[in-house]
Every structure is written in structure tokens, then in C-alpha cells.
Coordinates of C-alpha atoms and ligand atoms in Angstrom, one line a residue:
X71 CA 227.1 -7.6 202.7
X72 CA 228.8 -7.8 199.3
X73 CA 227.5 -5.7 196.6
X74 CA 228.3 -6.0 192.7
X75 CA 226.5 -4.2 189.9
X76 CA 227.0 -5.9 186.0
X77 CA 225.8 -5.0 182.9
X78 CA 224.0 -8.1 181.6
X79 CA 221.1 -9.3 180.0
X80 CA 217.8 -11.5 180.8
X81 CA 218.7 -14.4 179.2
X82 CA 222.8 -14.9 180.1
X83 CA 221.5 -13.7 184.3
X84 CA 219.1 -16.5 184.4
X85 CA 222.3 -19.2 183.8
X86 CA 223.7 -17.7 187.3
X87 CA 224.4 -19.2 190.3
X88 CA 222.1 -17.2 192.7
X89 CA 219.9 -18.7 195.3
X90 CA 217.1 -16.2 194.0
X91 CA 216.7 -14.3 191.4
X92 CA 214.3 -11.5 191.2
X93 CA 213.5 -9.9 187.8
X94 CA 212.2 -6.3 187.5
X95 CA 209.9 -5.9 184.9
X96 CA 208.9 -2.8 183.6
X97 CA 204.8 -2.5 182.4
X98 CA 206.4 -1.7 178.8
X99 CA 207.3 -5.0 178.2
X100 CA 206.9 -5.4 174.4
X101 CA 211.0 -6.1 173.8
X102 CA 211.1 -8.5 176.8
X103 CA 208.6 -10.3 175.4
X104 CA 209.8 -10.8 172.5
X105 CA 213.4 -11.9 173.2
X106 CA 214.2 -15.5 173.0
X107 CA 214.5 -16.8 176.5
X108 CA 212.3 -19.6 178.8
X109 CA 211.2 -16.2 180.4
X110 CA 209.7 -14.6 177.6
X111 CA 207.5 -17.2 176.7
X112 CA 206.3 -18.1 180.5
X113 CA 205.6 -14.4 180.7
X114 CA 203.6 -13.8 177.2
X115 CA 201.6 -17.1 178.4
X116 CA 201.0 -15.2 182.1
X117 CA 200.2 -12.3 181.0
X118 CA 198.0 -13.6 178.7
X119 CA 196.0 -15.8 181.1
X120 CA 195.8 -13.1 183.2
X121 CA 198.3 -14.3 185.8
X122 CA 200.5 -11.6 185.9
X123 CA 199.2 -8.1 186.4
X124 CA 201.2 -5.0 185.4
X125 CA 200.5 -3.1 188.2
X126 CA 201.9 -2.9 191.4
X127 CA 203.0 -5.4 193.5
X128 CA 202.0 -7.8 190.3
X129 CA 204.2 -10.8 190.5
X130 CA 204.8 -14.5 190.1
X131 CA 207.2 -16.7 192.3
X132 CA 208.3 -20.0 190.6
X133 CA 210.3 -22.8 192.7
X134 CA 213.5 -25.2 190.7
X135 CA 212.5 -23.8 187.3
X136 CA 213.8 -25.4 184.5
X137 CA 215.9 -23.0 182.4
X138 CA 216.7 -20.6 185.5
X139 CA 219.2 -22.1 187.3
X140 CA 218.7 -19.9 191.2
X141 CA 216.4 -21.8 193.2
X142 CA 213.7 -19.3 193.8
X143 CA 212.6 -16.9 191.0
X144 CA 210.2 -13.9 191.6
X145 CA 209.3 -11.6 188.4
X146 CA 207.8 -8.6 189.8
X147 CA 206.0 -6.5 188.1
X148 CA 208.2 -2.5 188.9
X149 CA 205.6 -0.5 186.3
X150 CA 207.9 2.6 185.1
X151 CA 210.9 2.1 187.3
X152 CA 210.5 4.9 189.6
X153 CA 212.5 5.1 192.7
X154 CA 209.0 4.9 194.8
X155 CA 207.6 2.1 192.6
X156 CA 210.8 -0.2 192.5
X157 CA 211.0 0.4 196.7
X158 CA 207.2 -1.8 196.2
X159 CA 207.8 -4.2 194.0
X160 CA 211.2 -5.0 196.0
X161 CA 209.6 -5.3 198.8
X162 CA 206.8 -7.3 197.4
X163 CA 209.4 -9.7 195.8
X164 CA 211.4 -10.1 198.7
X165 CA 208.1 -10.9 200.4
X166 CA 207.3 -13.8 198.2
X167 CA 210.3 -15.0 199.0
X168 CA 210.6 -14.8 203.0
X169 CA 211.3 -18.0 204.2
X170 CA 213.7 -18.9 202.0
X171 CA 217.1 -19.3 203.0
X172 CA 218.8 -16.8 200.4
X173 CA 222.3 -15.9 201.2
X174 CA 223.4 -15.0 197.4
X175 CA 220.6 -12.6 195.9
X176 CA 220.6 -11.7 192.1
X177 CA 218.1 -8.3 190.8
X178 CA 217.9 -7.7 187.2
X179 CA 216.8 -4.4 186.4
X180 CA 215.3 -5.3 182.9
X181 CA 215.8 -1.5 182.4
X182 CA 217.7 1.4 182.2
X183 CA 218.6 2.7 185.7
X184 CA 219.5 6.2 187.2
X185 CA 221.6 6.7 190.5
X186 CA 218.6 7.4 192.5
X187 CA 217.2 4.0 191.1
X188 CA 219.6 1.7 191.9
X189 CA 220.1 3.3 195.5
X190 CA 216.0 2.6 196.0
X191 CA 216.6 -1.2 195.0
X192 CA 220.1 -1.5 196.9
X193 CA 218.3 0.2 200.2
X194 CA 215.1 -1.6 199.9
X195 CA 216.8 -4.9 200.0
X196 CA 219.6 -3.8 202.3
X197 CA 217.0 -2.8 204.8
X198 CA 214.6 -6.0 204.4
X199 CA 217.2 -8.3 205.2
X200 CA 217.8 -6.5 208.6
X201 CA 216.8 -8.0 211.4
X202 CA 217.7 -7.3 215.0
X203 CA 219.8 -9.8 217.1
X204 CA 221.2 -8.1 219.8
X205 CA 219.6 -9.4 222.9
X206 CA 218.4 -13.1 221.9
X207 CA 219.4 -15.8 223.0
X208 CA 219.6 -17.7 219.8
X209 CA 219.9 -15.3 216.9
X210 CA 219.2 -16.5 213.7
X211 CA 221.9 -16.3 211.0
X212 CA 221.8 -13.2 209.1
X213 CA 220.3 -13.8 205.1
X214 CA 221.8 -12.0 202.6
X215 CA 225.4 -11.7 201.8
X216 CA 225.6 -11.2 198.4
X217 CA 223.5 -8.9 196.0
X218 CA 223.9 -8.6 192.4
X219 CA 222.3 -6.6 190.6
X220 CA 222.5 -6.5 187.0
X221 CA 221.4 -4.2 184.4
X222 CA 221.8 -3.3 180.5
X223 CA 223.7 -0.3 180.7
X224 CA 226.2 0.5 183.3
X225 CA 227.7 4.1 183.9
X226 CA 230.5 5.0 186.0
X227 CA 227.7 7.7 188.2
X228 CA 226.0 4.2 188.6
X229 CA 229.0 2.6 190.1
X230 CA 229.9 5.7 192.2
X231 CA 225.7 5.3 193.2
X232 CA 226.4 1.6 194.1
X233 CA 229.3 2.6 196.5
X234 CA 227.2 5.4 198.1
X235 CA 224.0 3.3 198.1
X236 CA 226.4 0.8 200.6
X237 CA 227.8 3.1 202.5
X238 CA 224.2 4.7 203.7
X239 CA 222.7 0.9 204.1
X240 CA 225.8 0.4 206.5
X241 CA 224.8 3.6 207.9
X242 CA 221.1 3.3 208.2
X243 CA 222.0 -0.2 209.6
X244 CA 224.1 1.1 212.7
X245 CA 221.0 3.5 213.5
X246 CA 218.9 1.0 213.6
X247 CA 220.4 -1.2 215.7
X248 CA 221.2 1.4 218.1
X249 CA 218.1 2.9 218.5
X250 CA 216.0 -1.0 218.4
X251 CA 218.3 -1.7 221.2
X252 CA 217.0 -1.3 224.8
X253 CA 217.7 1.5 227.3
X254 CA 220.1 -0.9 229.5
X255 CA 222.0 -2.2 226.4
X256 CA 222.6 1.8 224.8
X257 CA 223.2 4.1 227.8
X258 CA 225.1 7.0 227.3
X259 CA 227.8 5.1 228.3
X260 CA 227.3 2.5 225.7
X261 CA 226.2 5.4 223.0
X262 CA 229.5 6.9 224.0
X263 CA 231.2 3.7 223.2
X264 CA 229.9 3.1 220.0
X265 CA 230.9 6.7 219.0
X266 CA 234.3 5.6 219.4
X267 CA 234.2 1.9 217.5
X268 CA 233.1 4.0 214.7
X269 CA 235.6 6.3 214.7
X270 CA 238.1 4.0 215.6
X271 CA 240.7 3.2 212.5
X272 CA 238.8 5.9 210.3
X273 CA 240.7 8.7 210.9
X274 CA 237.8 11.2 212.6
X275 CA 237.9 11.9 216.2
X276 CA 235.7 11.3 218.8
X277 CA 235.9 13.2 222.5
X278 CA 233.4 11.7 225.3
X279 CA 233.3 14.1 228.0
X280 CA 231.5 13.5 231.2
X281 CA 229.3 15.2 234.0
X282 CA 232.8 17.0 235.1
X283 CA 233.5 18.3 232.2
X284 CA 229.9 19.4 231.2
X285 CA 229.9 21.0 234.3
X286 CA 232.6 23.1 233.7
X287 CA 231.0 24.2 230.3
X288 CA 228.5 25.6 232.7
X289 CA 225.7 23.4 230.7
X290 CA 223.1 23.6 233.3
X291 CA 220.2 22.8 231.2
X292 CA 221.2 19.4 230.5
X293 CA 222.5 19.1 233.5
X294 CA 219.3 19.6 235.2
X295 CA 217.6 16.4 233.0
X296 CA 220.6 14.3 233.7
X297 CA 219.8 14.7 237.5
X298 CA 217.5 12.2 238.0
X299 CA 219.3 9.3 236.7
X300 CA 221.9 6.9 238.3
X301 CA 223.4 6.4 234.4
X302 CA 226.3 9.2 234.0
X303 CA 225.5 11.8 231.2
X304 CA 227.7 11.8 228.7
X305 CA 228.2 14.3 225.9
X306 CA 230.0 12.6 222.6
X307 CA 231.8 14.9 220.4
X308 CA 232.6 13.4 216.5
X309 CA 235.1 15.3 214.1
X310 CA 235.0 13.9 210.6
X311 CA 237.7 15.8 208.9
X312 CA 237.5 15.1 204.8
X313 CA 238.6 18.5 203.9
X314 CA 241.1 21.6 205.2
X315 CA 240.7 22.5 208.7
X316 CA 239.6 26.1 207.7
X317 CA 236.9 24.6 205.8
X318 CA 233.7 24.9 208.0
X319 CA 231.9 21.8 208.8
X320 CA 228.1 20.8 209.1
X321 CA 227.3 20.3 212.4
X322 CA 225.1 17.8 212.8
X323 CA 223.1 17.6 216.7
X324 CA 221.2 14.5 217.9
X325 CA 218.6 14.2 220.8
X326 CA 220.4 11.2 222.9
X327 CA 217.9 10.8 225.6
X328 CA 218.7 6.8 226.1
X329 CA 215.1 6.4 227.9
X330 CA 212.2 9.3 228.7
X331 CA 210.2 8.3 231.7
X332 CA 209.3 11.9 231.2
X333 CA 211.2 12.6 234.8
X334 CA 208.7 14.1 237.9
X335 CA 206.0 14.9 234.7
X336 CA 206.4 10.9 234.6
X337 CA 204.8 9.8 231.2
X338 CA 201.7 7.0 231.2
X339 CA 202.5 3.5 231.1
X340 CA 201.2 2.5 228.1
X341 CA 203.6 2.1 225.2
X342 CA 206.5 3.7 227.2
X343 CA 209.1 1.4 226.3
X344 CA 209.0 2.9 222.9
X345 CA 210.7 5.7 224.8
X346 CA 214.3 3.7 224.3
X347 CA 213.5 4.9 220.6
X348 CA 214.1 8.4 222.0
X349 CA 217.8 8.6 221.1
X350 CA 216.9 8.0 217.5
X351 CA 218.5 11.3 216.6
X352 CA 221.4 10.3 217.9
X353 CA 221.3 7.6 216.4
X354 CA 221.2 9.3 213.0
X355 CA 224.2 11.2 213.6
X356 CA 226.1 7.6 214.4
X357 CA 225.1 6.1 210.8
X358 CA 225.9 9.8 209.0
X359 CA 229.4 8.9 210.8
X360 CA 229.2 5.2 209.8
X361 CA 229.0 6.4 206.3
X362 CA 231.3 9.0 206.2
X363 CA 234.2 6.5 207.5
X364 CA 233.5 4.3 204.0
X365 CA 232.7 7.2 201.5
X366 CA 235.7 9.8 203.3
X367 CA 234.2 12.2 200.9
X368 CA 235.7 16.1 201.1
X369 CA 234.5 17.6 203.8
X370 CA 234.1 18.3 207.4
X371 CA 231.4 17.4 209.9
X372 CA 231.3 17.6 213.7
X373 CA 228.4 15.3 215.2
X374 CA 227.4 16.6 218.8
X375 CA 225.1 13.7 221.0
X376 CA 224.4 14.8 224.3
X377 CA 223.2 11.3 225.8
X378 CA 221.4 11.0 229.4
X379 CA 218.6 9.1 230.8
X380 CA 215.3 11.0 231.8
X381 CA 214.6 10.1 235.5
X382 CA 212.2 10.5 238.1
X383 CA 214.0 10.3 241.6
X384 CA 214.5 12.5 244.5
X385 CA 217.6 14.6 243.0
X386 CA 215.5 15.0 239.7
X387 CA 214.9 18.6 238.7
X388 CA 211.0 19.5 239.5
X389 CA 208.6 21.7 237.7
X390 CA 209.2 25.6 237.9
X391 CA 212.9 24.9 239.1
X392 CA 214.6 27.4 237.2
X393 CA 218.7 26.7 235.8
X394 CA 221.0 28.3 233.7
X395 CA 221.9 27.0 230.2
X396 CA 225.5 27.3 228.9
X397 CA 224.5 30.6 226.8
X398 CA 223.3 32.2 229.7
X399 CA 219.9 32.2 229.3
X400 CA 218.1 31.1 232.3
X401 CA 215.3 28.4 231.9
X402 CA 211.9 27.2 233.7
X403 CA 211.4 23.5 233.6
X404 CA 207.5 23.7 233.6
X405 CA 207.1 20.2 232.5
X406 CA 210.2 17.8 233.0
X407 CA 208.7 16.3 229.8
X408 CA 209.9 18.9 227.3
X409 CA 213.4 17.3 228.7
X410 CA 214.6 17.1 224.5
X411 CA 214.8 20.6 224.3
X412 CA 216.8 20.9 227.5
X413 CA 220.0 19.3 226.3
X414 CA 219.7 20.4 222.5
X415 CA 220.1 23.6 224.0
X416 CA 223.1 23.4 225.5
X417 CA 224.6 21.3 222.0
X418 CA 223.4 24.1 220.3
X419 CA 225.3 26.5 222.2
X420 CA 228.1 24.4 222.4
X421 CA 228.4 24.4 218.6
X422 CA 229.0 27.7 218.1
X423 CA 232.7 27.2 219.1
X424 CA 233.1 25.3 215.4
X425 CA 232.1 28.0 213.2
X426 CA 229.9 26.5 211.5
X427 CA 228.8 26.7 207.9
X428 CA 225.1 25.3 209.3
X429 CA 223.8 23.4 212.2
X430 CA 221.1 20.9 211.8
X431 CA 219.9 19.7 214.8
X432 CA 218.0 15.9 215.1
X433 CA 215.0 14.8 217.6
X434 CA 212.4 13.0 218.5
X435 CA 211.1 16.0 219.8
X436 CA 207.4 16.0 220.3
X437 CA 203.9 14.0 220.4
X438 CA 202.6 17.5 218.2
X439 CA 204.6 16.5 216.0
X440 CA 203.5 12.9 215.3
X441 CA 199.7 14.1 215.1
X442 CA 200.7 16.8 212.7
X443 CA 202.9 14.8 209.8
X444 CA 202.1 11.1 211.2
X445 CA 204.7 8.9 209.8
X446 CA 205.4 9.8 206.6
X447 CA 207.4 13.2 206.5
X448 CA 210.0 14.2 209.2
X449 CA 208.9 18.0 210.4
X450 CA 211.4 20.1 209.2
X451 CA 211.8 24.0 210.8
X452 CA 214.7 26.2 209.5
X453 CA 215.7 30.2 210.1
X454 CA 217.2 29.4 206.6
X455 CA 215.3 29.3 203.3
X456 CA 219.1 28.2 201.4
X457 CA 219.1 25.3 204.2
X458 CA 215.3 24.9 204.1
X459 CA 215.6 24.0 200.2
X460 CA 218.5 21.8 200.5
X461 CA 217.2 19.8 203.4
X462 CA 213.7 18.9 201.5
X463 CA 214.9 18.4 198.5
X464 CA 217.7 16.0 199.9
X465 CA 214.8 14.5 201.5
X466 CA 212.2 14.2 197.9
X467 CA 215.5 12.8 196.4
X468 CA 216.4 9.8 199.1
X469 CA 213.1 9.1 199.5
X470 CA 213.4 10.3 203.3
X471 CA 210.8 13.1 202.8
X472 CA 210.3 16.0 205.4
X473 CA 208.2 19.0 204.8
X474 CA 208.3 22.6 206.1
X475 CA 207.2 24.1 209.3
X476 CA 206.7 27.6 210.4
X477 CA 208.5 29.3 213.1
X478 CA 206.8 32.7 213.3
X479 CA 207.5 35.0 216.3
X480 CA 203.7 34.5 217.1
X481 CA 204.3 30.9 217.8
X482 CA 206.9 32.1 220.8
X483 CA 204.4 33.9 222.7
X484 CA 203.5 30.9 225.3
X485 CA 207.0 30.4 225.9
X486 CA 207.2 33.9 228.0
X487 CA 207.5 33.7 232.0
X488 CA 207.7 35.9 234.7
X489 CA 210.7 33.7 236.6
X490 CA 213.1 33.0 233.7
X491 CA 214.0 34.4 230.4
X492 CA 211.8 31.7 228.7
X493 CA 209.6 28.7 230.1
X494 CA 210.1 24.9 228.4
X495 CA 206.7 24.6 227.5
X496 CA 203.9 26.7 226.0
X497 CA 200.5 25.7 225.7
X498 CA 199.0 22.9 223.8
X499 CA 198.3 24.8 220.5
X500 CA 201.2 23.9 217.7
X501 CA 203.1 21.8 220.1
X502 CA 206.0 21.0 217.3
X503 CA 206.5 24.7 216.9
X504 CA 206.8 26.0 219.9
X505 CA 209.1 23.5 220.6
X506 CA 211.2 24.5 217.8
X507 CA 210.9 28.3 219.1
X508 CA 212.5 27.6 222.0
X509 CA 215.6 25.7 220.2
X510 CA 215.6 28.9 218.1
X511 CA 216.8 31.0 220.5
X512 CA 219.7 29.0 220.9
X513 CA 220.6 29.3 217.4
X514 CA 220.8 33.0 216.4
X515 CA 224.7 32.6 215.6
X516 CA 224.6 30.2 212.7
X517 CA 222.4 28.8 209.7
X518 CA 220.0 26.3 211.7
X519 CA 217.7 24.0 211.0
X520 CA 215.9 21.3 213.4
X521 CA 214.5 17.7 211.9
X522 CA 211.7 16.5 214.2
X523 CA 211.5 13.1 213.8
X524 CA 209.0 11.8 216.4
X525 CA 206.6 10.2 213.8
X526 CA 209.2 8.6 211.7
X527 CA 212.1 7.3 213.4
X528 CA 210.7 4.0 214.3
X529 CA 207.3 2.0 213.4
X530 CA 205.2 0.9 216.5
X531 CA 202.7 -2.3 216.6
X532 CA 203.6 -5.7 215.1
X533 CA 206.1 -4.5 212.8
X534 CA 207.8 -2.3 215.9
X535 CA 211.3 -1.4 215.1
X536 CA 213.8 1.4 214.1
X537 CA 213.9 3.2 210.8
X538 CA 217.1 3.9 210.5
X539 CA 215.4 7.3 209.4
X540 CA 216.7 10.4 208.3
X541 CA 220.0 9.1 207.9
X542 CA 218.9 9.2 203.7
X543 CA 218.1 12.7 204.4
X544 CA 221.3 13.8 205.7
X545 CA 223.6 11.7 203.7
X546 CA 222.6 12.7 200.5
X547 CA 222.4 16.6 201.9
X548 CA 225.8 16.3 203.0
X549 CA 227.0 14.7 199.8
X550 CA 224.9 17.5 197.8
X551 CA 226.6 20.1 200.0
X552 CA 229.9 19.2 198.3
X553 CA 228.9 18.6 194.6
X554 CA 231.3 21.2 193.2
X555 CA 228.5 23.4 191.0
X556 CA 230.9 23.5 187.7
X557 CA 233.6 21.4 186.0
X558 CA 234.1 17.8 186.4
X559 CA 233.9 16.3 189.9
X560 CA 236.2 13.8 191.4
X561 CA 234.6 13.7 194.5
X562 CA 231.4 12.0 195.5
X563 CA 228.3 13.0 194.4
X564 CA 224.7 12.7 194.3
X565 CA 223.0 12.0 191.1
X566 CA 219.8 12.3 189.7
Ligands
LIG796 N1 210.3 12.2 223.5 C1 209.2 12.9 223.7 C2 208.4 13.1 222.4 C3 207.7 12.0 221.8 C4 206.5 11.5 222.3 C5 208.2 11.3 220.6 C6 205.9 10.4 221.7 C7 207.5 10.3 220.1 C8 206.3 9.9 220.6 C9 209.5 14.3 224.3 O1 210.5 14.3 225.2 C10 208.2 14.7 225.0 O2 207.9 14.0 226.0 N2 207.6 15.8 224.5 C11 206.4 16.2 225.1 C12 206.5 17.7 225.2 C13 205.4 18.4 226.0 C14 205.6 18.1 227.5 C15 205.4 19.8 225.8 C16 205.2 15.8 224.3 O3 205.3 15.7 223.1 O4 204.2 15.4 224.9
LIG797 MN1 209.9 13.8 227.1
LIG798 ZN1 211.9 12.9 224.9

């Protein structure tokens, strides 16, 4: 998609050439209404006729009017302009304007906007016009390829927004695709693949290695999930190199289980396709990468995506088989179910080899986890307060919220075994903690943090279908990460 930002007003925008135009109007609308364009006056008569509602969602839709010259105009109604209230009046607007066929899309902001403003309106309209095509027959052409959006003051932090607010929309967009796609179009194999399109002419590495090679790194605990399936494991290593090599990176870790059948401890029936969604977090860590390749901002990240299937079948690993993970520790696969932890282990572990300045690890972990934030936040669980803080307020400032978990030694207890060092499930109680414990122990030799993401990487029901979620979250943490803390910045940088 092509993205421009002007600095214009009302009256000269409404002479553009723009299939739709969609006009953001603030509830303090007293100089709007009093400037000298057709719009003024059709809004003074609205509002006064009680037509047009500042509130919410409030907006009118008007087909081949005569002093606009798009097609399709929708004023919409955006109250004060926050980030959260322009996400729903763009979405209402674009709405009102669904069947259209809108390739060239103007937005004027008839007020002042901040970074974090325009990157609400540029994601919210990004991410509408997404739609997945991947395995029909007859896809139909993609809407949108040119947004506009206009404003009456334009700063250079809002141009630098406008370029980051693209690069996380192409980001956001390559984890949605990946994770809507089915189980036999992204196997590990296929995840692997991807891995390397993105890093191919960008300048980061990418290393696949296989069950040979895993082997040899004596990871036995994702070994043991990848046993039941007829897919070969593969474990994708990215290296995104912005800044000196002695600079440590972020290493980012994604769940890449391609399908959960939940292996012997098969899951019910019902709604188990949505399991293709469980290699949403890695996923994530493809769009981060997506991103990184158009910002090449100043830093370095390592992405780590250990990717298998989770099988039922006669070489599957059974409950109470005990194995050795890479760091030694040996394991008790109570419930082949628990099979996310099993191969973040083993990243974890594998991490340590970078150094790193902190290790944030991404999964759709656990039911618990659904039940206890729903869909809103992400669950968020961190040995780190300095990480902690950074993480949620990346989150509050993208708009890709998590919140806080607790990770007391208490929490551990159901984890203990008499046939292994620790057991891969605990009771029922706190089901998204325990589950965290157990990565814990994997990740005494850095600054860790774990993002379960069960409840929000994808919607189910009519509207079923990836979020592209917390790709925001990590993006703008990243970018944050590097905001130098004094002088003028060259770099890129996250705004309020
Ligand atoms: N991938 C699932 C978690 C999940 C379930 C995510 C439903 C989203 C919706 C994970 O591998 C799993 O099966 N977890 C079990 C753990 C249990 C066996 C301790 C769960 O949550 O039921
Ligand atoms: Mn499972
Ligand atoms: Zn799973």
C-alpha cells in the first residue's frame, strides 16, 4: 500500500481525486463550522436536525456529492481525537463504506495530530482492508492502495510516525497471514521458509536447523513433542543486526506449534482447528522481523521459532515419559497438552548463547489464560520489574495492552515430582501461572519476560481470524528500547 501524509485543509482536500474521502471531526467543532466550505453548511444543517450525533460512531455517508469531488464521503464523528476513539470512528467509517470499491482512500484529520494518533488511524485502516486470500480459489482483488491522510499541521516526528506506522502494518500483516493460514499451508517447513523470504535482501540472517541438528544440541524436550508428527521440526534462528556486534540484542522467542492436536492428551473436537492459530507467537516474531527489514533501526535482535506439529501417533511421547531438556533439567510430560512449554524451554536455553540484554518469550500458551484476561489484554509475567514497565507501557501506548501477572514461588509448588526435576503440569488452580513457573526455570540467566497470548492472538466465531497481535507491543518496545534518553535522536523513535 502507498502511504502519504499532507498538511492541508477541509476545503482544498474535498477538490481531491480520492475514491472516498473520510473526514474526522472532532466534537469541538465550532471553527469547522464556521469555515466557508459545502461541508460546513451540510454539517451545521445536520447537526442541527439532529442527524449527526457527536458521539461515537456518529456519522453521515453521502454518495456523488456535489462540491466533494471523491465518490463516497463519510464524516465521522472522532469526539476528542484519542488514539482509542479515532481506532472507532475509523472503523465505523470504513464500515459505512464496505462495499465500495475504494482503491485510493483520502482521511482528513480536521485536527491536530500526535504520533500515536496518526499510527491509530494508519493501523486501523491498514488492518481493515486485510483480508485473507491464500487458499481461495478466486481471491478478490485486494482494496486499498493508496491512503492519504491529511492534516493542518505536519511535524517531522509525524512523518518519522507515518513511516513506522507502515512498517508495523506490513508487519502486523505478515502475522496475520501466517498464523490465518492452515496447518498444511505453514508447517515448520513452510514457517522456516518464510523466515528466510523475509530475511532475504535485508541484510539479517536467518539459520533453519533441523531434527539433526537439534538433536545434537541435546534439545530433548522439544524433541519429545516433535515425535509424533510425520512434519520435520524445524528450529528457525533470525539475526537482525542494526547496531555493533557487541551490542546485546533482544531476543525475542515464539511458540511455533503449526497445529496442537494436544498429542496422546488428544484435545476435543470441537473448535480444534483454531489450533493452526497456535503458532501465533511465531508469527509475531516474523512481522517484528518484517518491520525491522523496512525501519533497519539501530539495534540488534535474534528471533528464536522452534516450529513442530503436535501429534498423536505410535512414536508420540506418552504421559509420565520423562526426557532431558537442553539445560539439563530432566522433564515429566504429565499431559502431552502442556506441549508449548516443552519447546520454549529448550529456545530459552538456547538463547543464553547470545548474551542477551533481555529475552521475551511469545505464546499461545494456555486456556487459563483466556478465562483470566479474555481477549482484551495479553498476560504478561516478568522476573523483571525494568522489563515489566517497559513491556506494559509499550503495550498502553500501541494500543496492544497486556497487564501483569504474578509469578510467586507458591505458584511452583504443583510443578514438583518424584520422577523428574519438575512435571509439565500442575493442577488446575492458576493455570497461566504455573505455566509461566515452569518457563521460569529456564530463564534464570537473563532478564525474561513471557507474553501469553492465548486470548488475543486471533478472534473466533463469524469474524474468525488472526490479530496480527502483539506485534504493536513489541515493535514499539523495541523502538523505545533504543530512544537515546538525552540529546537529539537521529534514530527512530517512538513518540507520544
Ligand atoms: N495451545 C494450547 C493453549 C490454548 C488453548 C490456547 C485454547 C488458546 C486456546 C496449549 O498448548 C494447551 O493445550 N494448554 C493446555 C495446558 C494444560 C494441559 C495444562 C490448556 O490450556 O488446556
Ligand atoms: Mn496444547
Ligand atoms: Zn499449544
Amino acid at each position: 500500500m502507498n502511504f502519504e501524509i499532507q498538511k492541508r485543509v477541509l476545503s482544498t482536500v474535498i477538490r481531491d481525486n480520492s475514491d472516498a474521502l473520510i473526514v474526522l471531526w472532532p466534537a469541538e467543532d465550532a471553527l469547522l463550522l464556521a469555515g466557508n466550505d459545502p461541508l460546513a453548511s451540510l454539517m451545521a444543517a445536520a447537526i442541527r436536525l439532529g442527524d449527526f450525533e457527536r458521539k461515537p460512531g456518529g456519522l453521515i455517508s453521502l454518495y456523488a456529492h456535489p462540491g466533494v469531488k471523491a465518490r463516497h464521503l463519510v464524516i465521522v464523528c472522532c469526539e476528542e481525537g484519542t488514539p482509542a476513539q479515532l481506532r472507532r470512528a475509523l472503523n465505523a467509517a470504513w464500515g459505512a463504506l464496505k462495499s465500495a470499491k475504494i482503491k485510493h482512500l483520502g482521511v482528513h484529520a480536521a485536527l491536530d495530530m500526535n504520533a500515536q494518533q496518526l499510527q491509530a488511524a494508519v493501523s486501523t485502516l491498514g488492518e481493515a482492508s486485510y483480508s485473507y486470500t491464500h487458499t481461495l480459489s478466486k481471491p478478490k482483488p485486494r482494496l486499498l492502495d493508496k491512503l492519504t491522510l491529511s492534516t493542518g499541521v505536519v511535524t517531522a516526528p509525524l512523518r518519522e510516525a507515518m513511516v513506522q506506522a507502515q512498517a508495523l502494518l506490513a508487519g502486523v500483516e505478515v502475522a496475520k497471514e501466517w498464523a490465518n493460514r492452515p496447518a498444511n499451508h505453514a508447517t515448520p517447513t513452510l514457517l522456516a521458509d518464510a523466515a528466510k523470504a523475509i530475511a532475504k535482501g535485508t541484510g539479517f540472517k536467518c539459520e533453519v536447523l533441523g531434527p539433526k541438528e537439534v538433536t545434537k544440541l541435546g534439545m530433548g524436550s522439544f524433541l519429545a513433542v516433535a515425535r509424533g508428527s510425520a512434519e520435520p521440526l524445524r528450529f528457525i534462528v533470525m539475526r537482525y543486526n542494526g547496531a555493533a556486534a557487541s551490542q546485546a540484542p533482544v531476543v525475542l522467542v515464539g511458540k511455533g506449534i503449526t497445529f496442537d492436536t494436544g498429542g496422546i492428551s488428544i484435545k476435543p473436537a470441537g473448535e480444534m482447528d483454531e489450533m493452526k492459530y497456535d503458532m501465533s507467537g511465531a508469527a509475531s516474531v516474523l512481522g517484528v522481523f518484517a518491520a525491522l527489514a523496512q525501519l533497519k533501526p539501530r539495534f540488534n535482535v535474534v528471533g528464536l521459532i522452534p516450529a513442530t506439529e503436535n501429534m498423536p501417533d505410535g512414536l508420540a511421547v506418552k504421559p509420565g515419559d520423562v526426557v532431558t531438556s537442553m539445560s539439563g533439567q530432566t522433564i515429566e510430560i504429565l499431559n502431552t497438552d502442556a506441549e508449548g512449554r516443552l519447546v520454549l524451554c529448550d529456545a530459552l536455553t538456547y538463547a543464553e548463547r547470545f548474551k542477551p540484554k533481555a529475552v521475551i518469550d511469545i505464546a499461545t500458551l494456555t486456556g487459563a489464560c483466556v478465562i483470566a484476561l479474555g481477549a482484551v489484554r495479553s498476560g504478561l509475567f516478568s522476573s523483571n520489574d525494568e522489563l515489566a514497565v517497559a513491556l506494559q507501557a509499550a503495550g498502553e501506548a500501541s494500543g496492544d495492552t497486556c497487564w501483569r501477572m504474578p509469578l510467586d514461588d507458591e505458584y511452583a509448588e504443583g510443578l514438583k515430582t518424584r520422577f523428574a526435576d519438575v512435571a509439565n503440569v500442575a493442577g488446575r488452580q492458576a493455570g497461566a501461572v504455573t505455566a509461566a513457573k515452569f518457563l521460569q526455570r529456564f530463564a534464570t540467566r537473563f532478564a525474561w519476560a513471557h507474553l501469553d497470548i492465548a486470548g488475543t492472538a486471533w478472534k473466533s466465531g463469524a469474524a474468525k481470524g488472526a490479530t496480527g497481535r502483539p506485534v504493536g507491543l513489541l515493535l514499539h518496545y523495541l523502538l523505545a528500547q533504543s530512544e537515546p534518553t538525552t540529546g537529539k535522536a537521529k534514530g527512530l523513535r517512538s513518540r507520544a
